Amino acid sequence: MRLHQLSVVRLILLLTFALLEQTASAQEQPNILFIFSDDHAPNAIGAFGSKINKTPHLDRIASEGAKFNNSFCANSICGPSRACILTGKHSHMNGFLRNGNRFDGTQLTFPKLMQNAGYQTAMLGKWHLSSDPTGFDYWEVLPGQGSYYNPDFIQMDGSRKRYHGYCTDLITDMALEWLKNRDGDKPFLMMCQHKAPHRNWAPHPRHFSLYKNEDVPEPATLHDDYSGRSSLLRQNEMSIRSHMRWAHDMKFHGDVLFPEHFGTSPGRNGEYGRMTDEQKATWDAQYEPENKAFIEKMKAGKLTDKEIISWKYQRYIKDYLRCIQAVDDGVGRLLKFLDDNDLAKNTVVIYSSDQGFYLGEHGWYDKRWMFEESLRMPFLIRWPGVIRPGTDAPALIQNIDYGPTFLEMAGAEVPAEMQGRSIVEVLKNNGRPTASWRDSIYYAYYENAAVHNVPVHDGVRSDRYKLMYYPRTREWNLFDLEKDPQEMRSFHDDPTYAKVLSGMQKRYHDLRDFYDVNSAVIPATRGDEVWWKERDRTLTANARNGKVELAFIGDSITQGWEGRGKNVWQKYYGDRNAINLGIGGDRTEHVIWRLTHGNLGKIKPKVAVLMIGTNNTGHFDQDPEEVAAGVERILEILGERLPKTKVLLLGIFPRGRDRLDSKRLNNIAINQIIRRFADKERVHYADIGDVFLEEDGHLPASIMPDALHLNEEGYERWANAIEPMLQELGGWE
Ligand code: CA
């Protein structure tokens, strides 16, 4: 063989290897196009069996890939769901518990790890995490909720740019623009995140004609009376019957005409305010004739209550579905771009939304509850060569799994601290759970006392059962999704479900352990209890007076200084500018909330007396280690905010009449742990429990009439016992 022939062979071999290598790395690192919307219920996607709308482009992802029927969020609300996705962790671990929190962008997120793995990353559209995006080579995001019409976008330099046009289309345009101009040599992660179909549902005019002359079918549970489940359901403020606002939701102009049906405040239709005159004219031509016809019928008294609810439902659901249509259009444009540019084969396409939504089920709009409609997230995924087209996946997946999944696709390591799990093994198993896959998911909602008044609750869901727990009322609700898919009745008190209940309770406690959920350290407001909210406000107002030298922090036993302990307080602390920061019924988590939400005001006391935890025992017999962690967190907060204040940490007072009372023993176990938090410089510890007890450990009614709260004599003993320490720590005489 002549020399040049050898060279040619070598060259061919080299080229072949190079090609093989390129193909291999391409397979290892597919592009990821993550299309995400806001509040899109699976029930409003054709592939998930929608009877009310058509979504051909979304359905295409399902038919060419997989749809997950058991896809759930970890916390059914906008910001928290996004934080769960970015971090692969539940809310209590990533710190973003509720809308209004600020995402700590310095923490570990999957886009940062994708960058490390060689991906170019982009984030366009709704972000909603307050802090700027991190982990992206390029981003352009809506401020807060953003707007449908002529929206502003925050730029990477912090400035804002207003675009003319419709938000959903603009975000798709931006995504396409970035894809066209990307570095073709690197794999990409594109997160294209829509505002739509979030409230207040302002559609594009090209979709005005949809459903124009037809009624969307009403769900069977539109007139749910909330019987057979927790009484907290009735306190909701998210019903189509009572909580649709005149201008904001229902698109009327002017003052509310029928306050008994629409409330007294119209709410502002901010979208209308952003429109150009031309857009306004198009808008009014759509809405005003229907509005006028409705107002006339109302004035003539022609509509029954039920018909009024139906009218509101149609107004709401049609606008909602029209907003979705623009999302589906955008998905179609992105899929076409992949087709036209030979990218479809090596790009994983995902469609999801931050949670589900009530489309009138249970009489509601909005989300938050752990019921199916808002717990479920749509999850469609296409990955040519890996996922069998048309896969109908039953495995239980959750939004904390997305990050680990993308990292595995990228060939990057999934950090152990991520709580979610890559679903790649499930994808390769035709969407079925593998032998070691999870049997149930954990869910927690924390946004108490906020808009829509949905209580804090958490729970577990298996393939068939769902157990929910409401800490405020300490109630379990148990649902059998096979027998009662609409969740109209809790079986927790049905004796035939006793075994299911105890089994699900065990799963609940085990999953909370597994995910490191300790409610004693998770800041919690009780603002849904009116008296608590008022007291909390009063304490915050009192704390604006910076003259405080001595603060007492705790629960009802501390609050009692204003009751039975009043005279003793006056005698001992009357001239020490003392403040009472106690609220009855509070547990460690509530004190954590209060101290970080205003209760410390401007005070800089010399000494803070802290006693807390007996309600963690009394309400739940909570594990002493967990309660101690709550106390430790409070000490940390005091250290951060009042570094010069000496803390006198008191052992939790004895409770129950005798020595072997189980709750007293729990408090003793907590005290054993918290005693060690004293550093004798900033934090000092004292256990004065003995001053209330007789020699044999009996707790007399003459000191604590109810075996928990002190009477005046009890407060005298308390004050007397700590006085020497106060004098030493505060320099009083
Ligand atoms: Ca949302």
XYZ file of C-alpha atoms and ligand atoms in Angstrom:
734
model
C 0.000 0.000 0.000
C 1.358 3.350 -0.965
C 1.875 6.034 1.588
C -0.932 8.290 0.469
C -3.368 5.352 0.445
C -2.466 4.647 4.050
C -3.056 8.284 4.875
C -6.445 8.170 3.226
C -7.402 5.070 5.237
C -6.195 6.741 8.387
C -8.101 9.846 7.532
C -11.274 7.865 6.892
C -10.846 6.027 10.190
C -10.254 9.261 12.045
C -13.283 10.850 10.472
C -15.390 7.810 11.315
C -14.285 7.933 14.947
C -14.879 11.635 15.088
C -18.375 11.160 13.694
C -19.095 8.312 16.087
C -17.843 10.407 18.940
C -20.000 13.317 17.913
C -23.090 11.124 17.644
C -22.336 9.594 21.038
C -21.926 12.944 22.738
C -25.038 14.237 21.002
C -26.952 11.282 22.377
C -25.493 11.856 25.785
C -26.326 15.523 25.796
C -29.654 16.190 24.120
C -30.987 19.710 23.900
C -33.744 20.446 26.362
C -36.689 22.620 25.447
C -38.746 23.153 28.575
C -42.051 24.862 27.813
C -43.863 25.856 30.949
C -47.063 27.731 31.572
C -48.863 29.050 34.610
C -52.029 27.485 36.048
C -52.701 25.160 33.135
C -54.892 22.307 34.389
C -54.338 18.931 32.712
C -58.126 18.886 32.244
C -57.671 21.615 29.655
C -55.327 19.614 27.412
C -56.701 17.350 24.706
C -54.181 14.594 25.443
C -55.379 14.426 29.047
C -58.940 13.947 27.892
C -60.188 17.509 27.834
C -63.834 17.658 26.914
C -63.765 21.421 26.754
C -60.910 22.477 24.454
C -58.531 21.317 21.755
C -54.748 21.568 21.970
C -53.343 19.945 18.812
C -49.729 20.956 19.342
C -49.567 19.873 22.950
C -51.255 16.647 21.943
C -48.508 16.129 19.370
C -45.885 16.037 22.150
C -47.947 13.335 23.852
C -48.511 11.263 20.738
C -44.841 11.433 19.741
C -43.712 10.938 23.336
C -45.331 10.366 26.713
C -47.952 11.869 28.953
C -47.777 11.379 32.692
C -51.182 10.933 34.282
C -49.796 10.978 37.799
C -47.648 14.089 37.693
C -47.867 16.280 40.801
C -46.532 19.461 42.283
C -45.007 19.646 45.747
C -46.720 22.929 46.694
C -49.535 24.151 44.473
C -48.703 27.792 43.924
C -46.707 29.759 41.348
C -43.421 30.781 42.998
C -42.955 27.714 45.192
C -43.502 25.316 42.289
C -40.793 27.093 40.304
C -38.410 26.974 43.259
C -39.067 23.227 43.644
C -38.241 22.714 39.978
C -35.028 24.753 40.048
C -33.671 23.170 43.224
C -35.104 19.662 43.041
C -36.167 20.174 46.640
C -39.373 20.574 48.593
C -40.310 24.098 49.671
C -39.163 23.759 53.273
C -35.674 22.934 51.991
C -35.359 25.596 49.269
C -36.837 28.293 51.515
C -39.477 29.510 49.070
C -42.599 28.532 50.978
C -45.102 31.022 49.617
C -45.556 33.712 47.013
C -43.946 36.861 48.302
C -40.833 35.050 49.495
C -37.559 35.904 47.786
C -35.710 33.055 46.126
C -32.141 32.617 47.307
C -30.449 32.473 43.911
C -27.107 31.530 45.424
C -28.336 28.026 46.193
C -27.731 24.994 44.049
C -30.040 24.827 41.019
C -30.110 22.514 38.046
C -29.505 25.251 35.405
C -26.170 26.064 37.072
C -25.188 22.417 36.896
C -26.307 22.270 33.272
C -23.980 25.180 32.547
C -21.154 23.252 34.203
C -22.055 20.278 32.021
C -21.466 22.393 28.904
C -24.968 23.611 28.154
C -25.912 27.095 27.094
C -28.923 28.086 29.123
C -31.741 30.585 28.648
C -34.772 31.589 30.666
C -37.539 33.616 29.017
C -40.887 34.697 30.393
C -42.482 34.327 33.787
C -39.982 33.859 36.610
C -41.865 35.094 39.685
C -39.180 34.478 42.282
C -38.381 38.128 43.180
C -34.609 37.763 42.889
C -32.898 37.820 39.479
C -32.446 34.509 37.661
C -29.115 32.755 38.212
C -27.649 29.910 36.197
C -28.619 31.331 32.802
C -26.413 32.650 30.023
C -29.360 34.671 28.866
C -32.603 35.711 30.498
C -35.426 38.144 30.051
C -38.270 37.858 32.524
C -41.609 39.384 33.431
C -41.717 41.440 36.606
C -43.831 39.508 39.140
C -46.965 38.184 37.492
C -46.337 40.159 34.312
C -49.018 41.357 31.905
C -50.811 39.871 28.915
C -51.000 43.111 26.945
C -47.931 45.156 26.012
C -45.876 43.588 28.807
C -42.691 44.858 30.409
C -39.681 42.558 30.653
C -36.774 42.882 33.063
C -33.484 42.857 31.180
C -30.218 41.328 32.372
C -28.881 44.798 33.192
C -31.825 45.433 35.500
C -33.644 47.838 33.178
C -37.194 47.297 31.969
C -38.279 47.131 28.381
C -41.877 47.444 27.244
C -42.948 45.404 24.239
C -45.975 46.065 22.083
C -48.024 42.928 21.602
C -49.382 39.878 23.325
C -47.316 38.269 26.061
C -47.646 34.612 25.039
C -46.652 35.405 21.456
C -43.796 37.643 22.574
C -42.303 34.957 24.815
C -42.476 32.459 21.952
C -40.821 35.056 19.652
C -38.031 35.560 22.171
C -37.505 31.827 22.514
C -37.284 31.417 18.735
C -34.942 34.370 18.438
C -32.609 32.934 21.055
C -32.703 29.484 19.448
C -31.804 31.004 16.064
C -28.853 32.908 17.475
C -27.546 30.301 19.896
C -24.095 28.728 19.719
C -24.743 25.695 17.504
C -21.770 23.828 18.933
C -23.231 23.490 22.394
C -26.323 21.694 23.622
C -29.003 24.032 24.941
C -31.407 24.299 27.818
C -34.228 26.657 26.939
C -36.850 27.450 29.543
C -39.766 29.134 27.795
C -42.176 30.100 30.554
C -45.557 31.652 29.849
C -47.702 33.855 32.015
C -50.793 32.331 30.433
C -53.289 31.101 31.418
C -52.901 32.852 34.806
C -55.611 35.128 36.187
C -56.984 37.571 35.008
C -57.270 35.599 31.763
C -56.951 38.212 29.023
C -57.028 36.461 25.626
C -55.624 37.541 22.280
C -58.312 38.867 19.886
C -57.557 36.091 17.391
C -59.152 33.712 19.907
C -62.186 35.861 20.752
C -64.387 33.856 18.409
C -63.650 30.546 20.169
C -66.706 29.253 22.095
C -68.539 32.382 21.027
C -71.862 30.718 20.394
C -71.595 27.650 22.590
C -71.546 26.852 26.267
C -68.581 25.069 27.797
C -69.912 22.071 29.784
C -69.999 22.691 33.539
C -68.121 20.304 35.841
C -70.269 17.977 37.965
C -69.004 19.489 41.231
C -69.625 23.155 40.376
C -72.193 23.393 43.183
C -70.187 21.484 45.817
C -71.517 22.218 49.326
C -68.250 21.067 51.024
C -69.989 18.589 53.290
C -68.212 15.404 54.325
C -64.773 17.042 54.464
C -62.924 19.487 56.717
C -64.995 22.509 57.683
C -62.044 24.609 56.496
C -63.184 24.060 52.911
C -66.163 26.322 53.523
C -63.884 29.182 54.496
C -62.358 29.355 51.018
C -62.386 32.639 49.139
C -61.935 31.278 45.639
C -65.419 30.376 44.531
C -67.016 31.265 41.261
C -70.177 32.000 43.235
C -68.720 34.634 45.567
C -65.187 35.624 44.651
C -65.142 36.671 41.021
C -64.373 40.363 40.869
C -66.424 42.641 38.674
C -63.697 44.317 36.620
C -60.624 42.197 37.313
C -62.131 38.795 36.543
C -65.447 39.420 34.847
C -64.271 42.262 32.572
C -66.985 44.810 33.308
C -66.254 48.519 33.301
C -67.199 50.901 36.083
C -68.550 50.355 39.572
C -69.922 47.039 40.751
C -73.622 46.919 39.901
C -74.576 43.753 41.797
C -72.443 43.617 44.936
C -74.330 40.608 46.330
C -72.902 38.577 43.441
C -69.617 40.317 42.671
C -68.472 41.790 45.995
C -68.103 45.475 46.652
C -64.675 46.031 45.107
C -64.502 45.776 41.308
C -60.786 44.975 41.319
C -58.870 46.650 38.530
C -58.607 45.168 35.086
C -54.992 46.235 34.731
C -54.798 44.668 31.283
C -57.354 47.091 29.888
C -55.342 49.952 31.315
C -52.265 48.827 29.356
C -54.011 48.579 25.989
C -53.656 50.987 23.097
C -56.850 52.708 21.918
C -57.024 50.268 19.038
C -56.674 47.259 21.364
C -59.304 48.730 23.667
C -61.749 49.117 20.788
C -61.270 45.472 19.766
C -61.633 44.406 23.396
C -64.810 46.378 23.967
C -66.345 45.073 20.756
C -65.877 41.579 22.194
C -66.995 42.080 25.786
C -69.399 44.995 25.903
C -72.355 43.488 23.994
C -72.313 40.410 26.274
C -71.848 42.594 29.350
C -74.758 44.819 28.421
C -77.031 41.859 27.747
C -76.128 40.387 31.148
C -76.673 43.669 32.984
C -80.085 44.091 31.341
C -81.177 40.601 32.349
C -79.928 41.185 35.887
C -81.772 44.478 36.151
C -84.935 42.807 34.894
C -84.488 40.151 37.614
C -84.558 37.421 34.996
C -81.642 35.311 36.277
C -81.673 32.803 39.117
C -78.660 32.456 41.425
C -77.685 29.300 39.603
C -77.897 31.025 36.229
C -75.710 33.849 37.511
C -73.080 31.316 38.597
C -73.334 29.698 35.181
C -72.853 33.038 33.470
C -69.738 33.740 35.566
C -68.449 30.267 34.854
C -68.810 30.754 31.099
C -67.121 34.153 31.228
C -64.260 32.707 33.243
C -63.734 29.404 31.467
C -63.941 30.825 27.963
C -61.330 33.474 28.710
C -59.148 30.855 30.390
C -59.366 28.474 27.441
C -58.746 31.259 24.924
C -55.530 32.127 26.783
C -54.446 28.502 26.506
C -54.983 28.564 22.764
C -52.153 31.081 22.361
C -49.900 28.801 24.415
C -50.754 25.905 22.116
C -50.049 28.103 19.077
C -46.640 28.927 20.560
C -45.853 25.269 21.184
C -46.699 24.628 17.529
C -44.252 27.306 16.381
C -41.465 25.917 18.556
C -42.039 22.343 17.369
C -41.988 23.578 13.773
C -38.695 25.335 14.382
C -37.193 22.074 15.665
C -38.548 20.243 12.598
C -37.299 22.849 10.134
C -33.834 22.996 11.657
C -33.200 19.291 12.044
C -33.279 19.596 15.825
C -36.310 17.468 16.626
C -34.361 14.219 16.953
C -31.879 15.439 19.482
C -34.092 17.728 21.527
C -36.134 16.641 24.496
C -39.343 18.656 24.558
C -41.270 18.994 27.807
C -44.526 20.742 28.456
C -45.615 21.404 31.989
C -47.303 24.034 34.117
C -46.554 25.153 37.669
C -49.659 23.453 39.053
C -53.139 22.484 38.020
C -56.192 24.684 38.414
C -59.864 24.448 39.272
C -62.015 24.795 36.199
C -65.131 25.122 38.305
C -64.596 21.821 40.149
C -65.692 22.212 43.782
C -67.140 25.550 42.693
C -63.652 26.999 42.421
C -61.098 28.751 40.314
C -57.448 29.017 41.516
C -55.286 26.267 43.048
C -53.515 25.657 46.456
C -55.572 22.730 47.761
C -54.256 19.196 47.610
C -57.287 18.065 45.638
C -56.553 16.459 42.278
C -57.344 19.409 40.026
C -54.615 21.616 41.484
C -52.255 18.907 42.749
C -51.802 17.506 39.263
C -49.422 19.143 36.818
C -49.530 18.449 33.110
C -46.351 16.657 32.076
C -45.779 15.827 28.431
C -42.387 14.762 27.160
C -40.977 13.838 23.775
C -37.550 12.246 23.478
C -37.091 10.501 20.148
C -35.274 7.186 20.375
C -35.825 6.876 24.114
C -39.544 7.307 24.748
C -41.922 5.083 22.848
C -44.441 7.322 21.037
C -47.868 7.374 22.644
C -46.671 6.267 26.077
C -49.366 6.576 28.732
C -47.294 6.798 31.898
C -48.745 5.798 35.263
C -45.624 6.367 37.425
C -45.972 8.942 40.204
C -43.703 11.864 39.390
C -43.305 15.293 40.940
C -41.831 18.665 40.023
C -38.824 18.062 42.309
C -37.869 15.346 39.787
C -37.384 17.694 36.828
C -33.915 18.959 37.776
C -32.482 15.495 38.482
C -34.035 14.267 35.213
C -32.458 17.011 33.107
C -29.113 16.471 34.804
C -29.166 12.770 34.037
C -30.093 13.532 30.424
C -27.087 15.855 30.304
C -24.838 13.164 31.689
C -24.195 15.246 34.791
C -24.195 13.974 38.322
C -27.337 14.534 40.392
C -26.308 16.035 43.735
C -27.366 13.995 46.753
C -28.992 17.060 48.329
C -31.662 17.142 45.618
C -34.743 15.383 46.961
C -36.301 14.582 43.611
C -35.315 11.653 41.489
C -34.513 11.393 37.807
C -37.369 9.885 35.841
C -35.081 8.670 33.037
C -35.371 5.076 34.310
C -39.156 5.444 34.203
C -38.999 6.860 30.672
C -36.960 3.845 29.588
C -39.526 1.585 31.272
C -42.422 2.826 29.122
C -43.542 5.231 31.815
C -44.185 2.457 34.306
C -42.685 2.634 37.773
C -39.487 0.615 38.134
C -39.221 -1.809 41.057
C -37.646 0.777 43.331
C -39.778 3.718 42.205
C -41.764 5.719 44.793
C -45.169 4.500 45.935
C -46.419 7.904 47.076
C -45.671 11.609 46.962
C -45.525 14.246 49.697
C -47.292 17.591 49.330
C -47.310 20.720 51.519
C -49.038 24.091 51.196
C -47.856 26.896 53.465
C -49.498 30.102 52.282
C -51.890 30.505 55.171
C -54.108 33.516 55.633
C -53.363 34.906 52.223
C -55.508 35.620 49.213
C -58.195 32.903 48.790
C -57.912 31.845 52.448
C -56.734 28.295 51.965
C -55.375 26.779 55.204
C -51.938 25.293 55.687
C -52.121 21.586 54.973
C -49.977 18.740 53.825
C -50.390 15.123 52.923
C -49.467 12.090 50.903
C -50.950 10.591 47.776
C -50.456 7.036 46.599
C -51.786 5.591 43.363
C -55.201 5.144 44.982
C -55.446 7.005 48.286
C -54.854 10.518 49.467
C -54.374 11.571 53.056
C -54.528 15.259 53.950
C -53.727 16.849 57.286
C -54.878 20.276 58.510
C -52.713 21.393 61.468
C -55.073 24.200 62.453
C -57.954 21.857 63.230
C -55.737 18.792 63.644
C -57.932 16.912 61.193
C -57.185 14.088 58.822
C -59.090 13.760 55.567
C -58.793 10.521 53.631
C -59.858 10.065 50.022
C -60.329 6.960 47.941
C -59.647 8.101 44.397
C -60.939 4.899 42.912
C -64.343 5.058 44.596
C -64.607 8.816 44.805
C -62.435 10.391 42.099
C -64.002 13.791 42.661
C -63.032 13.772 46.346
C -66.451 14.633 47.687
C -66.162 12.617 50.879
C -63.481 11.908 53.433
C -63.381 8.309 54.672
C -61.189 9.021 57.704
C -63.998 8.191 60.150
C -65.322 5.199 58.233
C -64.396 2.016 60.183
C -63.947 0.044 56.977
C -61.098 2.417 56.108
C -59.328 2.105 59.483
C -56.481 0.073 58.040
C -56.083 2.378 55.038
C -56.035 5.377 57.372
C -53.350 3.987 59.657
C -51.309 2.819 56.683
C -51.477 6.210 55.010
C -50.664 7.926 58.323
C -47.575 5.790 58.595
C -46.602 6.708 55.049
C -47.218 10.373 55.885
C -44.902 10.302 58.896
C -42.276 8.264 57.079
C -42.241 10.607 54.083
C -41.974 13.626 56.357
C -38.963 11.993 57.976
C -37.513 11.089 54.600
C -37.826 14.637 53.284
C -36.711 16.165 56.566
C -39.935 18.014 57.249
C -39.955 19.493 60.728
C -42.880 21.859 61.156
C -41.332 23.209 64.380
C -38.764 25.125 62.283
C -40.906 26.143 59.295
C -42.154 29.727 59.802
C -45.945 29.659 60.109
C -48.496 32.393 60.545
C -51.854 31.891 62.200
C -53.192 34.940 60.413
C -56.323 33.076 59.360
C -57.440 33.326 63.009
C -58.749 36.856 63.359
C -57.878 37.361 67.039
C -54.345 36.074 66.466
C -53.855 38.411 63.537
C -54.970 41.361 65.667
C -52.729 40.431 68.572
C -49.787 39.936 66.209
C -50.428 43.432 64.814
C -50.632 44.900 68.294
C -47.340 43.292 69.287
C -45.680 44.645 66.157
C -47.059 48.119 66.924
C -45.808 47.892 70.532
C -42.383 46.820 69.296
C -42.023 49.985 67.217
C -41.257 51.676 70.510
C -37.536 51.157 70.712
C -37.234 51.860 74.433
C -37.759 48.270 75.477
C -35.204 46.868 77.946
C -36.799 43.525 78.722
C -38.801 41.250 76.435
C -40.765 38.103 77.204
C -41.279 35.836 74.204
C -43.549 32.810 74.149
C -47.070 31.408 74.118
C -50.145 31.711 76.367
C -48.074 31.295 79.524
C -46.159 34.432 78.527
C -49.291 36.198 77.292
C -50.768 35.469 80.744
C -48.557 38.187 82.226
C -51.283 40.473 80.923
C -53.954 38.445 82.705
C -53.389 36.660 85.990
C -49.796 37.835 86.098
C -50.654 41.525 85.668
C -49.933 42.680 89.224
C -46.739 40.673 89.481
C -45.558 42.121 86.135
C -46.209 45.611 87.427
C -44.331 44.917 90.644
C -41.243 43.378 89.054
C -41.064 44.867 85.567
C -43.169 48.014 85.788
C -40.130 50.290 85.614
C -38.036 48.194 83.232
C -39.766 49.078 79.922
C -40.787 45.476 79.479
C -42.692 44.109 76.467
C -44.859 41.012 76.292
C -44.444 39.070 73.028
C -46.548 36.078 73.948
C -49.491 34.698 71.979
C -51.677 31.927 73.280
C -51.512 28.661 71.379
C -48.282 29.500 69.595
C -45.752 26.870 68.804
C -42.102 27.393 67.888
C -42.979 27.826 64.199
C -45.335 30.710 64.970
C -42.742 32.492 67.085
C -40.254 32.035 64.230
C -42.776 33.673 61.934
C -43.508 36.562 64.289
C -39.900 37.385 65.063
C -39.147 37.571 61.335
C -42.348 39.452 60.435
C -42.349 42.547 62.602
C -42.665 41.474 66.241
C -39.147 42.627 67.041
C -39.920 46.075 65.644
C -37.243 48.479 66.778
C -36.632 46.909 70.154
C -33.129 46.240 71.411
C -33.748 44.789 74.862
C -30.966 44.064 77.315
C -32.605 40.747 78.095
C -35.109 38.524 76.312
C -36.811 35.772 78.280
C -37.822 32.932 76.000
C -40.057 30.033 76.873
C -41.714 28.119 74.046
C -42.574 24.590 73.006
C -45.317 23.329 75.297
C -47.866 23.596 72.466
C -45.636 21.568 70.160
C -46.037 18.955 72.888
C -49.686 19.684 73.626
C -50.927 19.790 70.041
C -48.919 16.989 68.480
C -46.673 15.306 71.075
C -44.025 16.415 68.655
C -40.676 14.714 68.791
C -38.425 16.489 71.356
C -35.545 16.700 68.875
C -37.817 18.509 66.416
C -39.121 20.971 68.988
C -35.602 21.632 70.227
C -34.622 22.469 66.643
C -37.451 25.021 66.652
C -36.114 26.600 69.842
C -32.623 26.613 68.374
C -33.886 28.416 65.285
C -35.493 31.087 67.490
C -32.182 31.554 69.301
C -30.466 31.949 65.933
C -32.986 34.582 64.850
C -32.485 36.492 68.092
C -28.724 36.235 67.576
C -28.988 37.586 64.029
C -31.397 40.403 64.837
C -30.502 41.288 68.419
C -26.847 40.288 68.748
C -26.343 42.289 71.940
C -29.418 41.005 73.745
C -28.822 38.417 76.465
C -31.289 35.584 76.178
C -32.634 33.838 79.237
C -33.916 30.577 77.821
C -36.268 28.867 80.213
C -36.918 25.175 80.366
C -40.536 24.538 79.406
C -42.645 24.539 82.561
C -44.007 21.252 83.882
C -47.549 20.376 82.870
C -50.003 17.639 83.844
C -50.709 16.789 87.468
C -48.091 14.149 88.139
C -44.565 13.184 87.347
C -45.421 10.537 84.772
C -47.773 12.666 82.711
C -46.726 11.910 79.139
C -46.815 15.532 78.011
C -44.750 16.595 81.001
C -42.240 13.898 80.094
C -42.113 15.226 76.531
C -41.320 18.702 77.846
C -38.592 17.243 80.072
C -37.077 15.550 77.027
C -37.113 18.870 75.142
C -35.499 20.623 78.104
C -32.689 18.059 78.179
C -31.765 19.126 74.658
C -32.298 22.888 74.777
C -30.266 23.196 77.977
C -27.213 22.638 75.798
C -27.974 25.703 73.666
C -26.695 27.938 76.478
C -23.287 29.381 75.705
C -23.374 31.346 78.972
C -22.403 34.478 77.087
C -25.360 35.376 74.921
C -27.690 32.519 75.820
C -28.307 31.493 79.425
C -30.482 28.628 80.517
C -32.604 28.112 83.587
C -35.041 25.385 84.529
C -37.255 26.759 87.274
C -39.926 24.074 86.982
C -39.376 22.908 90.539
C -40.753 26.123 92.045
C -44.222 25.116 90.875
C -44.064 21.520 92.089
C -44.601 19.785 95.387
C -41.890 17.495 96.646
C -43.358 14.382 95.043
C -43.566 16.133 91.684
C -47.283 16.848 91.960
C -48.319 20.034 90.183
C -50.892 21.639 92.467
C -54.062 23.333 91.280
C -53.202 26.150 93.669
C -50.420 27.166 91.261
C -51.644 25.875 87.892
C -55.405 25.439 88.064
C -55.589 23.688 84.662
C -52.228 21.945 85.069
C -50.780 24.140 82.286
C -51.355 27.844 83.015
C -50.179 29.800 86.050
C -52.336 31.770 88.449
C -51.107 34.912 90.223
C -49.190 32.886 92.803
C -47.563 30.996 89.938
C -46.469 34.229 88.241
C -45.069 35.452 91.576
C -42.961 32.292 91.827
C -41.816 32.680 88.209
C -40.764 36.294 88.697
C -39.109 35.550 91.994
C -37.167 32.602 90.591
C -35.636 34.450 87.651
C -35.109 37.798 89.369
C -31.472 37.157 90.407
C -30.614 36.115 86.839
C -32.408 39.112 85.350
C -30.535 41.438 87.667
C -27.256 39.901 86.639
C -27.969 39.828 82.902
C -29.720 43.197 82.683
C -27.776 45.094 85.312
C -30.967 46.002 87.145
C -31.136 46.316 90.883
Ca -49.409 29.204 38.943
